[in-house]
Structure formats: C-alpha cells, structure tokens
Amino acid sequence: MTIEEAENAWERIVDLGFTDYSKLTREQRVWFNIEPLITDGLWNHYINHGADKNSDTIEDLEYLNFTSIAKQLREFNRTYFPNGVPEGPDARQEQFHKFDEDELEDAIEQMDDKFWEISDELENVLLAHINETGIGK
C-alpha cells in the first residue's frame, strides 16, 4: 500500500490525534508524529503544532531506528529550549526571539539539511511500518 492509498486511514488518525491524542495506538501515534516531519521538515515541526508532542516524536523516531534525527531534535532542544520545549507555536517563537537571528537561521538550515538527506529513507521506513501494522487500511 502507498501513502496515497492510505489517505482515508491517515485522515482518521489525524482526526483522532487532534481530538484525543491519548487514544492513538502506539502504531498510529508513530504515523501521526512522523508524517508531518517527512512532509514539512524539522523546522516546521517547531513553528507549527508538531513540537507540542516533541518528546513523543523523538521516541517515535527511535522506535523506527532513526536515532540520528532524534539526536538532532534533542540537541536543538538543549540549545534553544533548555527548560523544555514550550507548548504552542507562539511560546516557541517567543523563545526563538531570545537568540541571534543569524545564528538561529544557520542552526535551522543545518538541521533541516541533515534531515532532508535521510528523509526519503524515513519515509520508506514509515511506509513499511504502516503496511506491517495494518494501520493504513
């Protein structure tokens, strides 16, 4: 099954994830948290709502054996969110304003460049996860 063929299942998972995240199964949660990374990259994870579930996303990356991306997120968090990733895009944006804009842009560019180098591999592993667990049906 392709991602396109699993569109209906994805829409159900997104609806559930936004209405009652705690009801997602582990397999569904992995898809819910990882798909936006593949689509939008790591920077969008932080500026949108994905980082509201940052620690789960890191766990889910490790679950799929993408520890290098999980490590990138942890390092970014240590640098820019030493007291933990705040809830909500506005709170994270407020934190970003405390840093030099050029330094932050360089860090973001490096982070996303590393991510995009292996994003196709992550997408393939996620698709295998969807098919192996049957959550795409």
C-alpha positions as a printed Julia matrix, in Angstrom:
137×3 Matrix{Float64}:
  0.0    0.0    0.0
  1.22   3.51  -0.79
  0.76   6.61   1.33
 -1.81   7.82  -1.2
 -3.78   4.59  -0.86
 -3.79   5.02   2.91
 -5.2    8.56   2.76
 -8.53   7.67   4.39
 -6.78   5.94   7.29
 -4.43   8.93   7.65
 -7.39  11.31   7.86
 -8.97   9.2   10.61
 -5.7    9.17  12.55
 -5.3   12.93  12.21
 -8.85  13.49  13.41
 -8.26  11.25  16.41
 -4.84  12.76  17.11
 -6.24  16.28  17.27
 -9.4   15.4   19.19
 -7.98  12.87  21.7
 -4.28  12.21  21.2
 -4.21   9.78  24.13
 -6.48   7.37  22.23
 -3.95   6.85  19.42
 -2.33   3.42  19.5
  1.46   3.38  19.51
  1.45   2.46  15.81
 -0.96   5.3   14.97
  1.0    7.77  17.08
  4.18   6.98  15.17
  2.43   7.81  11.9
  0.74  10.91  13.39
  4.06  12.34  14.64
  6.42  11.29  11.83
  4.35  12.03   8.71
  4.48  15.83   9.24
  8.27  15.68   9.54
  8.52  13.95   6.17
  6.14  16.44   4.6
  7.41  19.67   6.17
 10.81  19.13   7.78
 12.15  19.7   11.25
 11.85  23.48  11.32
  8.11  23.32  10.63
  7.88  20.82  13.48
  8.89  23.64  15.82
  6.96  26.52  14.28
  3.72  24.54  13.99
  1.97  22.27  16.46
  4.19  19.19  15.91
  6.59  20.2   18.66
  3.72  20.12  21.15
  4.45  16.37  21.06
  8.21  16.76  20.7
  9.21  14.13  23.27
  6.81  11.61  21.7
  8.18  12.43  18.26
 11.71  11.75  19.5
 10.55   8.42  20.96
  8.79   7.57  17.7
 11.91   8.34  15.66
 13.87   6.0   17.91
 11.13   3.37  17.57
 11.75   3.5   13.81
 15.54   3.39  14.43
 16.16   6.96  13.3
 18.28   7.87  16.29
 20.28  10.4   14.25
 17.18  12.55  13.74
 16.13  12.06  17.36
 19.59  13.22  18.39
 19.26  16.32  16.2
 16.0   17.23  17.91
 17.48  16.67  21.36
 20.49  18.86  20.54
 18.25  21.59  19.13
 16.08  21.39  22.25
 19.09  21.64  24.59
 20.29  24.75  22.78
 17.04  26.61  22.2
 14.75  25.17  24.86
 16.98  24.44  27.87
 13.92  24.4   30.16
 11.9   22.12  27.9
 10.01  22.66  24.66
  7.15  25.05  25.42
  3.59  24.23  24.41
  2.29  26.1   21.38
  3.94  27.72  18.37
  3.7   31.23  19.86
  5.57  30.21  23.01
  8.31  28.58  20.94
  8.54  31.63  18.67
  8.89  33.83  21.74
 11.8   31.67  22.89
 13.46  31.9   19.46
 13.42  35.7   19.69
 15.9   35.44  22.57
 18.62  34.23  20.18
 20.65  35.91  17.49
 18.62  35.66  14.29
 21.57  34.75  12.05
 22.79  32.08  14.47
 19.3   30.6   14.7
 18.84  30.61  10.93
 22.19  28.84  10.48
 21.23  26.2   13.07
 17.86  25.68  11.4
 19.4   25.37   7.95
 21.98  22.84   9.16
 19.33  20.84  11.0
 16.98  20.7    8.02
 19.81  19.97   5.55
 20.83  16.91   7.59
 17.2   15.85   7.87
 16.4   16.14   4.15
 19.42  13.96   3.34
 17.7   10.99   5.0
 14.03  11.95   4.79
 13.36   9.58   1.88
 14.71   6.71   3.95
 12.5    7.75   6.87
  9.5    7.88   4.55
 10.22   4.35   3.32
 10.54   3.03   6.87
  7.32   4.78   7.89
  5.5    3.26   4.91
  6.8   -0.18   5.9
  5.54   0.49   9.45
  2.11   1.42   8.09
  1.93  -1.72   5.97
  3.36  -4.1    8.58
  1.0   -2.91  11.3
 -2.04  -2.66   9.02
 -2.93   0.84  10.21
 -3.23   2.1    6.65
 -6.39   0.11   5.94
